[in-house]
mmCIF file of C-alpha atoms in Angstrom:
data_model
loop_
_atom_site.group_PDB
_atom_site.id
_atom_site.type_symbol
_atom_site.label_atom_id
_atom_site.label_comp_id
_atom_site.label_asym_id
_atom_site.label_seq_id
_atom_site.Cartn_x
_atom_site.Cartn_y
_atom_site.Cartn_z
ATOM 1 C CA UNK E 399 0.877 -11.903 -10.940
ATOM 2 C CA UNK E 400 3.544 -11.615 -8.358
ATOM 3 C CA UNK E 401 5.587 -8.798 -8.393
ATOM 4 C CA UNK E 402 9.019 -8.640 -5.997
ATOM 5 C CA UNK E 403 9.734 -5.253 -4.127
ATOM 6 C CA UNK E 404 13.508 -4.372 -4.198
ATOM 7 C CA UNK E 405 13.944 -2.771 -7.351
ATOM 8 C CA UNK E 406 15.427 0.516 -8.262
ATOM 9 C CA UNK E 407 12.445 3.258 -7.194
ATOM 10 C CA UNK E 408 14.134 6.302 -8.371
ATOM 11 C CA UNK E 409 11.918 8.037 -11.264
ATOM 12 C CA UNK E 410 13.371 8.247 -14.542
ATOM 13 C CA UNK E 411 13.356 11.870 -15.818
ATOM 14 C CA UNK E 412 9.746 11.250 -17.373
ATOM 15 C CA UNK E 413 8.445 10.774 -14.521
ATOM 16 C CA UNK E 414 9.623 13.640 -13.028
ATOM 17 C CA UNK E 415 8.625 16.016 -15.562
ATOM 18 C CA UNK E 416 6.893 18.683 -14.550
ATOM 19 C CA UNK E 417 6.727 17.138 -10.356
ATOM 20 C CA UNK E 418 8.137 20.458 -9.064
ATOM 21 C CA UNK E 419 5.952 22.628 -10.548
ATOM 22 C CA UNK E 420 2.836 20.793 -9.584
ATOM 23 C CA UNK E 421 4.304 20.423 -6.260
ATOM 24 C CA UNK E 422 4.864 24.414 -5.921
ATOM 25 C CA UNK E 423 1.393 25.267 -7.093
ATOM 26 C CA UNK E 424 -0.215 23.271 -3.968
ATOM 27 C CA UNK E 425 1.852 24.732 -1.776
ATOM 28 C CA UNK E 426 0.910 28.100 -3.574
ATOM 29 C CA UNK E 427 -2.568 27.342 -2.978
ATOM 30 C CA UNK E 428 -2.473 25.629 0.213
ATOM 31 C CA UNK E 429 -0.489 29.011 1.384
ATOM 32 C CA UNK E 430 -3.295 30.692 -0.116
ATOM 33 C CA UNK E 431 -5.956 29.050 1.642
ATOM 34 C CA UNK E 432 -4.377 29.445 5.430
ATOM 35 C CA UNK E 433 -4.103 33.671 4.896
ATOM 36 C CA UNK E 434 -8.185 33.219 3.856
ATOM 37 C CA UNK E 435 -8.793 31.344 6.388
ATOM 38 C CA UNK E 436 -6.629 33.533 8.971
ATOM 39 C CA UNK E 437 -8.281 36.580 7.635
ATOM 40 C CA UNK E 438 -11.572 35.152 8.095
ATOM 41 C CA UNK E 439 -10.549 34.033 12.087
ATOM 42 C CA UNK E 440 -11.482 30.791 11.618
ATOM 43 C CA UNK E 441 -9.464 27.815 12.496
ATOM 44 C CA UNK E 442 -8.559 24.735 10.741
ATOM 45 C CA UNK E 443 -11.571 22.725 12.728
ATOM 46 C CA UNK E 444 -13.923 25.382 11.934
ATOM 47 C CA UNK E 445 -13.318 25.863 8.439
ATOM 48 C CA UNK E 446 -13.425 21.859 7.346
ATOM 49 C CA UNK E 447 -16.890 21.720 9.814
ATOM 50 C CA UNK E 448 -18.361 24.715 7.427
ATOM 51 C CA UNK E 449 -17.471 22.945 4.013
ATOM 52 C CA UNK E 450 -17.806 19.152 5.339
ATOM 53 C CA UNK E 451 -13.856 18.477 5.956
ATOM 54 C CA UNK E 452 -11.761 17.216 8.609
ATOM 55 C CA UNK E 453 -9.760 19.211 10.511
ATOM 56 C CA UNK E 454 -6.479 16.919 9.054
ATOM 57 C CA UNK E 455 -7.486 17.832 5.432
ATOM 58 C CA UNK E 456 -7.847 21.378 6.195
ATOM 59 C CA UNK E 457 -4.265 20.920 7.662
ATOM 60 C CA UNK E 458 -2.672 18.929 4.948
ATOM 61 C CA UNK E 459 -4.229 20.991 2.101
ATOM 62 C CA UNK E 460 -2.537 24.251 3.599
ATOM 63 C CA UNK E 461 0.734 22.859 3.824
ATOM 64 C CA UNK E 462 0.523 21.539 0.632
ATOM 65 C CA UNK E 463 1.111 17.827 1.006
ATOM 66 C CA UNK E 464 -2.482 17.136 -0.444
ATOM 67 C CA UNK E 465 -3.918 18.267 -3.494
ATOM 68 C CA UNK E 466 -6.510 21.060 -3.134
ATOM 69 C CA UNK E 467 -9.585 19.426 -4.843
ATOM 70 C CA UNK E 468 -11.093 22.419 -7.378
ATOM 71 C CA UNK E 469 -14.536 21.593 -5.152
ATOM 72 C CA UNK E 470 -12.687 22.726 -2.051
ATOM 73 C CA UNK E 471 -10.753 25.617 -3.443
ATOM 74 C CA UNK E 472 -14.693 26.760 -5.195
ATOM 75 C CA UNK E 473 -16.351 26.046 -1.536
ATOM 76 C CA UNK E 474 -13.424 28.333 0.293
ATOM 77 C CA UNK E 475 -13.496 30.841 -2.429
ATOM 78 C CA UNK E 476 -17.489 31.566 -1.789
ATOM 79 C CA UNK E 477 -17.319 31.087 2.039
ATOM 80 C CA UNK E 478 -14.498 33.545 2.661
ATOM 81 C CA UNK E 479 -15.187 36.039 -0.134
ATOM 82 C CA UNK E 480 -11.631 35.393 -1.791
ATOM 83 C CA UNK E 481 -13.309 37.095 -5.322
ATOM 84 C CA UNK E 482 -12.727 34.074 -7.619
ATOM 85 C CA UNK E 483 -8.825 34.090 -6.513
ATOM 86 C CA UNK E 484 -8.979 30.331 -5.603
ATOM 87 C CA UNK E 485 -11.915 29.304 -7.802
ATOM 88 C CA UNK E 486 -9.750 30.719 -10.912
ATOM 89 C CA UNK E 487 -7.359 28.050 -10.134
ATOM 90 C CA UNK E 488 -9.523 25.115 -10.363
ATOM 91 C CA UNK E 489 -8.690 24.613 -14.154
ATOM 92 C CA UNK E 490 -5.271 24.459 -13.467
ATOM 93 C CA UNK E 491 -5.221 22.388 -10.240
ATOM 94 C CA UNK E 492 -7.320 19.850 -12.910
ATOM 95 C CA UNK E 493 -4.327 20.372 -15.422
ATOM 96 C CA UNK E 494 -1.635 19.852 -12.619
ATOM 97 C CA UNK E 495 -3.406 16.278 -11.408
ATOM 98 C CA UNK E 496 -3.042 15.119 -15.001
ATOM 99 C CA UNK E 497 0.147 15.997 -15.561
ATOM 100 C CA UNK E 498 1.335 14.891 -12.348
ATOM 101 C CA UNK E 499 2.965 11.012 -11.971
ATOM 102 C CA UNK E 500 2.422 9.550 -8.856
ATOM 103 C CA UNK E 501 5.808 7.699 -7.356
ATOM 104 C CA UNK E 502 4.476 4.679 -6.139
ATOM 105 C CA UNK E 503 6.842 1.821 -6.242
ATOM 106 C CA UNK E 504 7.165 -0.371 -8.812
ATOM 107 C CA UNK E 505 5.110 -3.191 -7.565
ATOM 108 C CA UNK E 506 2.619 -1.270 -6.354
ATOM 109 C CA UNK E 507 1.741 0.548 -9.447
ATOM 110 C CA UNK E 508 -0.661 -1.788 -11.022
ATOM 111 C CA UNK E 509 -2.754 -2.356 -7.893
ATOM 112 C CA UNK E 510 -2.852 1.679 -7.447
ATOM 113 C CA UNK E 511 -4.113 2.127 -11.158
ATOM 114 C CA UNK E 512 -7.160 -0.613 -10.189
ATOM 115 C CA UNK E 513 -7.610 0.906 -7.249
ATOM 116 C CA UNK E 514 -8.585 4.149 -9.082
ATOM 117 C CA UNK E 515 -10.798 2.771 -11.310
ATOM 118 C CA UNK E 516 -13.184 0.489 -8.581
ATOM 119 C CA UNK E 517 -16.537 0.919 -8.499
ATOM 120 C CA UNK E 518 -15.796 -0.868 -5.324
ATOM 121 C CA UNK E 519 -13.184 -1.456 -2.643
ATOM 122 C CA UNK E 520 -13.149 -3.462 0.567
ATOM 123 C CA UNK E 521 -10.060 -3.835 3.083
ATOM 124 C CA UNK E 522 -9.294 -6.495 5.749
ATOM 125 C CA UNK E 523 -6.620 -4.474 8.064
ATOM 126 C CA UNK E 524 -5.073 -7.346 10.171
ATOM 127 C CA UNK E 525 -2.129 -5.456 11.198
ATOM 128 C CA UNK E 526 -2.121 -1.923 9.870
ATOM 129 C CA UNK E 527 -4.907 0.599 8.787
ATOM 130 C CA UNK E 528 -5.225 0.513 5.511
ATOM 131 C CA UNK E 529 -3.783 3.687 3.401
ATOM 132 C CA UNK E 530 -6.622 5.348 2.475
ATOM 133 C CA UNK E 531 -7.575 6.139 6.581
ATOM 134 C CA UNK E 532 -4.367 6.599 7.439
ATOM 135 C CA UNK E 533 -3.653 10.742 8.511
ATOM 136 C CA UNK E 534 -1.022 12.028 7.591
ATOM 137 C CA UNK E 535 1.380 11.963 10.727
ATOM 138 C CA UNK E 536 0.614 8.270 10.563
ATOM 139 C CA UNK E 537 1.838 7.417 7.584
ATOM 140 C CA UNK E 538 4.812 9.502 7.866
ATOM 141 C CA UNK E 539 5.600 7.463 11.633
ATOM 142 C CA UNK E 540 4.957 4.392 8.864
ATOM 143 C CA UNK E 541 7.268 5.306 6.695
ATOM 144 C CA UNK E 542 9.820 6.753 8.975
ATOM 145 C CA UNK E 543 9.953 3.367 10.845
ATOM 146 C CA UNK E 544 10.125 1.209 7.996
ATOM 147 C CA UNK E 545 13.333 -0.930 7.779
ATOM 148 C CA UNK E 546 15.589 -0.909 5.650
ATOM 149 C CA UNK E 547 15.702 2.874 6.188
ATOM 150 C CA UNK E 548 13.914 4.656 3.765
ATOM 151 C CA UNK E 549 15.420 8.470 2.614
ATOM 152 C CA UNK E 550 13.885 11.851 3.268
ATOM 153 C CA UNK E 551 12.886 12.410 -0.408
ATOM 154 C CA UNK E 552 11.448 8.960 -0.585
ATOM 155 C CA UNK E 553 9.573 9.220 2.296
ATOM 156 C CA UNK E 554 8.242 12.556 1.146
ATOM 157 C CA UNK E 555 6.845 11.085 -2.137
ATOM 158 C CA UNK E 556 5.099 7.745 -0.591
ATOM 159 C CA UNK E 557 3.745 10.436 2.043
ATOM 160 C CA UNK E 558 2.167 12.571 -0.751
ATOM 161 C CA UNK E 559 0.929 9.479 -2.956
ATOM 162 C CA UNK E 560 -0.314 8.028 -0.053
ATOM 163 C CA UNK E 561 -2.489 10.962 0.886
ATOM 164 C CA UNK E 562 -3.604 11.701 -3.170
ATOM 165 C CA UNK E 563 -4.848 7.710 -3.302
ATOM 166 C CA UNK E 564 -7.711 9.047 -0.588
ATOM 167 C CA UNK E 565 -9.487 11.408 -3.091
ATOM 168 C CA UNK E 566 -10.987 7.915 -4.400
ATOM 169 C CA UNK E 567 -12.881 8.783 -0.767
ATOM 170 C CA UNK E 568 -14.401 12.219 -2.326
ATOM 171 C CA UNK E 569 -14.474 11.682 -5.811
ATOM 172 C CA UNK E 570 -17.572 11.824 -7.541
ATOM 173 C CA UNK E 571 -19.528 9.268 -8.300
ATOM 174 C CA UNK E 572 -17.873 7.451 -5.057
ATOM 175 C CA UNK E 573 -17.266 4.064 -5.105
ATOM 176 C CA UNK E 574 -18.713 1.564 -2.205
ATOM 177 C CA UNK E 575 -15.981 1.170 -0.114
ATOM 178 C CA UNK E 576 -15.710 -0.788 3.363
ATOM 179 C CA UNK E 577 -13.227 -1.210 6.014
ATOM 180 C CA UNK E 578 -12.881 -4.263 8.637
ATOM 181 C CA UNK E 579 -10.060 -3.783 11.023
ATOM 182 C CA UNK E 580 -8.772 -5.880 13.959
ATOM 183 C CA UNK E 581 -9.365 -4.198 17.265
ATOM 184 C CA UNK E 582 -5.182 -4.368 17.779
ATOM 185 C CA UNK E 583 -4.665 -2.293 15.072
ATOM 186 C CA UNK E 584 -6.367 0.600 16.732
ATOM 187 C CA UNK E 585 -4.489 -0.252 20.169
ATOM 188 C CA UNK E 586 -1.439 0.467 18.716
ATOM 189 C CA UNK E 587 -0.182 3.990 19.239
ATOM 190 C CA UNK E 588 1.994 4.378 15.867
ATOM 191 C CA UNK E 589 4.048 7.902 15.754
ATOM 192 C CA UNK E 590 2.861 8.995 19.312
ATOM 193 C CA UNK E 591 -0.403 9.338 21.847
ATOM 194 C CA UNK E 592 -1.344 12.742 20.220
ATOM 195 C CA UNK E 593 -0.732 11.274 16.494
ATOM 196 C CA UNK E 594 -2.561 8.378 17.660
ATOM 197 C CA UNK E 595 -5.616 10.407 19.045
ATOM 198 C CA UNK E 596 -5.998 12.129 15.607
ATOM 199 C CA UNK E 597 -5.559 9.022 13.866
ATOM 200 C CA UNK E 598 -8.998 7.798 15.790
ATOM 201 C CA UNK E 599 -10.648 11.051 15.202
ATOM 202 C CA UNK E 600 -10.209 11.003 11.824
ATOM 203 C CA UNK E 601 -11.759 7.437 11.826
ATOM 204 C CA UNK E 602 -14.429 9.010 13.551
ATOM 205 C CA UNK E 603 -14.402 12.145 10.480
ATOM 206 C CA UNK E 604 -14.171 9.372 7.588
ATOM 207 C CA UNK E 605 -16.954 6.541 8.803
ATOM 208 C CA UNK E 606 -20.214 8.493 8.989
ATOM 209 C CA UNK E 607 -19.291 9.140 4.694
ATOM 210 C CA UNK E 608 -22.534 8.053 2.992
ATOM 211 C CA UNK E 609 -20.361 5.583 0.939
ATOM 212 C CA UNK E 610 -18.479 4.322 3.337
ATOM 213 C CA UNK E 611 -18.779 1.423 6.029
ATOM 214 C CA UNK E 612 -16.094 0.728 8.927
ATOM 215 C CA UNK E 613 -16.497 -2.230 11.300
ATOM 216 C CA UNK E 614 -14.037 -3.638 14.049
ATOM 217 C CA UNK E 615 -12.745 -7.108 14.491
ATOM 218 C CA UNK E 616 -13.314 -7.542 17.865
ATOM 219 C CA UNK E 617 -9.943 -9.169 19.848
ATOM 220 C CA UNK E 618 -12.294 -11.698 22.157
ATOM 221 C CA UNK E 619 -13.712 -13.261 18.905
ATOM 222 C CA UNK E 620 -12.774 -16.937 19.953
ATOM 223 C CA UNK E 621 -13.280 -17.855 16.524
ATOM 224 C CA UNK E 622 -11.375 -15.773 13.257
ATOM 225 C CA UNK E 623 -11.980 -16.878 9.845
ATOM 226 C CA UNK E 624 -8.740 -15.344 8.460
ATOM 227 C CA UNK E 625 -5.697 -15.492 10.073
ATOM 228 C CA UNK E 626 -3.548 -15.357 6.852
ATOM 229 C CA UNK E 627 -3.492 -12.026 6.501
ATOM 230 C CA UNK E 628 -4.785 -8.622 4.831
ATOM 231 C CA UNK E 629 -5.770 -8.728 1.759
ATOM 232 C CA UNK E 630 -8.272 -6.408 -0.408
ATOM 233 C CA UNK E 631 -11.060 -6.851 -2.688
ATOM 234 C CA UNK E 632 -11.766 -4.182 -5.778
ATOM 235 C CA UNK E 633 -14.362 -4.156 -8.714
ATOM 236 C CA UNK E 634 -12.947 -1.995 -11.172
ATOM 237 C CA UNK E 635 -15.887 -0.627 -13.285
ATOM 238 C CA UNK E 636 -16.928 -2.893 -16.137
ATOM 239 C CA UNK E 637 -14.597 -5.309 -14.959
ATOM 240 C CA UNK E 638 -14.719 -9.030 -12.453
ATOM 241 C CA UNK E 639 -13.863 -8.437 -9.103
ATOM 242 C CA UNK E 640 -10.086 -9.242 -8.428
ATOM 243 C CA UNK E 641 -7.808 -9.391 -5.271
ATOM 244 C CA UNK E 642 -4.675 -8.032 -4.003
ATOM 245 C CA UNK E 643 -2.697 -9.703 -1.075
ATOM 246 C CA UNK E 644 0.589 -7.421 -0.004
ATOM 247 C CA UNK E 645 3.478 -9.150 2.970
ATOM 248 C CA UNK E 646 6.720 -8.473 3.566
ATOM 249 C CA UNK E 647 6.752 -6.075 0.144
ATOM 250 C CA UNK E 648 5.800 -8.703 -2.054
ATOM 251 C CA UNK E 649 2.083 -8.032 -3.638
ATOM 252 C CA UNK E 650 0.084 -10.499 -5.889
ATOM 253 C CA UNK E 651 -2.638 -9.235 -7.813
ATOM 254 C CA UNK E 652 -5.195 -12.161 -7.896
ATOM 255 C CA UNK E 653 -7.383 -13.070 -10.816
ATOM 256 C CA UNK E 654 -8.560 -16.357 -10.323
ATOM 257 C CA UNK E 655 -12.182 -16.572 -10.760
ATOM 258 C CA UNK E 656 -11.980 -19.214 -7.945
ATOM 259 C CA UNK E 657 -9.268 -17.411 -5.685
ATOM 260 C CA UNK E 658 -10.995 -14.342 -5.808
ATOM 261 C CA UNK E 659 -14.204 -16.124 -4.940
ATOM 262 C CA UNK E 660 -12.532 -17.811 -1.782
ATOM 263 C CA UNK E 661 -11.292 -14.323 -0.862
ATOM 264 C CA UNK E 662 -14.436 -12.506 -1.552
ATOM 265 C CA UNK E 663 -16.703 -15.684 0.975
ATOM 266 C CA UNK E 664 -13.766 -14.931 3.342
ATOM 267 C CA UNK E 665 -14.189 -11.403 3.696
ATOM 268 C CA UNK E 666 -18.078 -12.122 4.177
ATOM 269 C CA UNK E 667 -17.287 -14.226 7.340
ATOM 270 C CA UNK E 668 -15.001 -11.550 8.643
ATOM 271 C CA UNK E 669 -17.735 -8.594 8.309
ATOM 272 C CA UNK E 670 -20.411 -11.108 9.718
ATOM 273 C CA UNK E 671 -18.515 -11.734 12.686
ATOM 274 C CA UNK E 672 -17.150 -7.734 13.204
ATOM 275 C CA UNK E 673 -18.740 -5.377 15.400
ATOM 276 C CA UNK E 674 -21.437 -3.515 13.267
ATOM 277 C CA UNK E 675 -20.526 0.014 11.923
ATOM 278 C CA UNK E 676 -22.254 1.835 14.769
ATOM 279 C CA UNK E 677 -20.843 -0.522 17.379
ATOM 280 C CA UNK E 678 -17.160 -0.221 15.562
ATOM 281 C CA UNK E 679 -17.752 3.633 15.898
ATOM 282 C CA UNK E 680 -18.431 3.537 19.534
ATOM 283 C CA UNK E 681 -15.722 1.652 19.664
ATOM 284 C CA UNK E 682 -13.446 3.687 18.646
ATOM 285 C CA UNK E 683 -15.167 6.866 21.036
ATOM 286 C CA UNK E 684 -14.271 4.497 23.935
ATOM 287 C CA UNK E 685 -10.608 3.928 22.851
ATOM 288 C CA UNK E 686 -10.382 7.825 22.528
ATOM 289 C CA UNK E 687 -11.807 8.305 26.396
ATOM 290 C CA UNK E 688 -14.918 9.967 25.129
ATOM 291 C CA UNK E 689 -18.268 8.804 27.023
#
């Protein structure tokens, strides 16, 4: 299937149904959140370390441009004595997700529904992170620079999907999910230094996840067994294995038993040659200056 990226992206007015609302009550909650968190004098940093979250969640959550997951706003609730204010809302945070249409673009839609439903997921990043480690000042620098120029509202609503697509990270039971990314792709200091530096700390936040495995492409390899490209792998449950290869906006969904195969011995030889998890992680402490 190859789908051409162009089109008209607006929503139609189903779609949009009931997007505002949803949107408010995050923000509600997220608001929420900061004054217990204030109250408690804990910051951002200290309050993801107590409940197992990054400090960029924390962040994100509060100013409502990610959805408060009902096990975060039950975990807050008991660890800042809020009285069952936020845990009262988890039913309707669970109500708000399923009424709530995420605006990917057109061609991107049926990959994003697969993507949902993997029991597994691997990435090759040859020349961007892929979206589910990206922070959230990264993808916005992403999206800002994108050309032809994308509008505010646009990039407001890719910025948001983007960030709901990593709850596949938390969800419960996770799916096995790995990440091999060329050594340039970290270099490169997209948005700014200090959005960079979080960027790599979040790396650092997302890797040690029991079901998930990052490795680095080292850029002195003399030998690379994929220079075509990024492409991903997913296993949706019940279902074969299929691929998904994304340039220039044009995606293809690949379901060729024999494609998918090539793809799948492909990615092998990539991970085989990568630096191994602990090795990418250090890594990644060296590119942020840390001993």
């Amino acid at each position: 299937m190859v789908a051409q990226a162009g089109g008209p992206e607006t929503p139609t007015g189903s779609e949009a149904d009931g997007t505002d609302e949803v949107a408010d009550l995050f923000r509600a909650l997220g608001r929420q959140i900061k004054v217990a968190r204030t109250r408690a004098g804990m910051s951002q940093k200290e309050l993801g370390d107590r409940l197992g979250y990054g400090e960029e969640t924390i962040s994100s959550v509060e100013r409502g441009r990610r959805t408060p997951q009902p096990e975060l706003l039950l975990a807050v609730d008991e660890l800042l004595e809020c009285r069952g204010l936020l845990a009262s809302a988890a039913e309707d945070v669970q109500r708000a997700r399923a009424r709530r249409r995420v605006r990917h673009p057109e061609w991107f839609k049926d990959y994003a529904r697969l993507e949902g439903e993997a029991v597994e997921l691997h990435y090759y990043g040859a020349l961007s992170l892929p979206g589910l480690l990206q922070t959230e000042g990264h993808a916005r620098a992403v999206f800002t620079a994108r050309r032809p120029l994308l509008d505010e509202e646009t990039i407001g609503q890719r910025l948001t999907a983007r960030l709901d697509r990593q709850e596949i990270l938390m969800r419960w039971p996770p799916p096995l999910v790995t990440f091999t990314v060329e050594e340039s792709v970290l270099q490169r200091p997209i948005g700014s230094r200090d959005v960079h530096r979080e960027q790599l700390k979040h790396l650092l936040e997302v890797a040690p996840l029991r079901n998930v495995e990052l490795q680095v492409m080292p850029t002195d390899r003399s030998d690379h067994p994929s220079l075509g490209g990024p492409f991903t792998l997913l296993t949706p449950k019940g279902r074969p294995q299929v691929g998904y290869l994304e340039v220039q906006n044009v995606s293809r969904l690949v379901t060729d038993a024999e494609e998918v195969r090539m793809l799948a011995a492909r990615y092998g030889s990539i991970r085989a040659q990568a630096l191994t998890p602990r090795e990418s992680l250090a890594l990644i402490e060296r590119l942020l200056g840390n001993p």
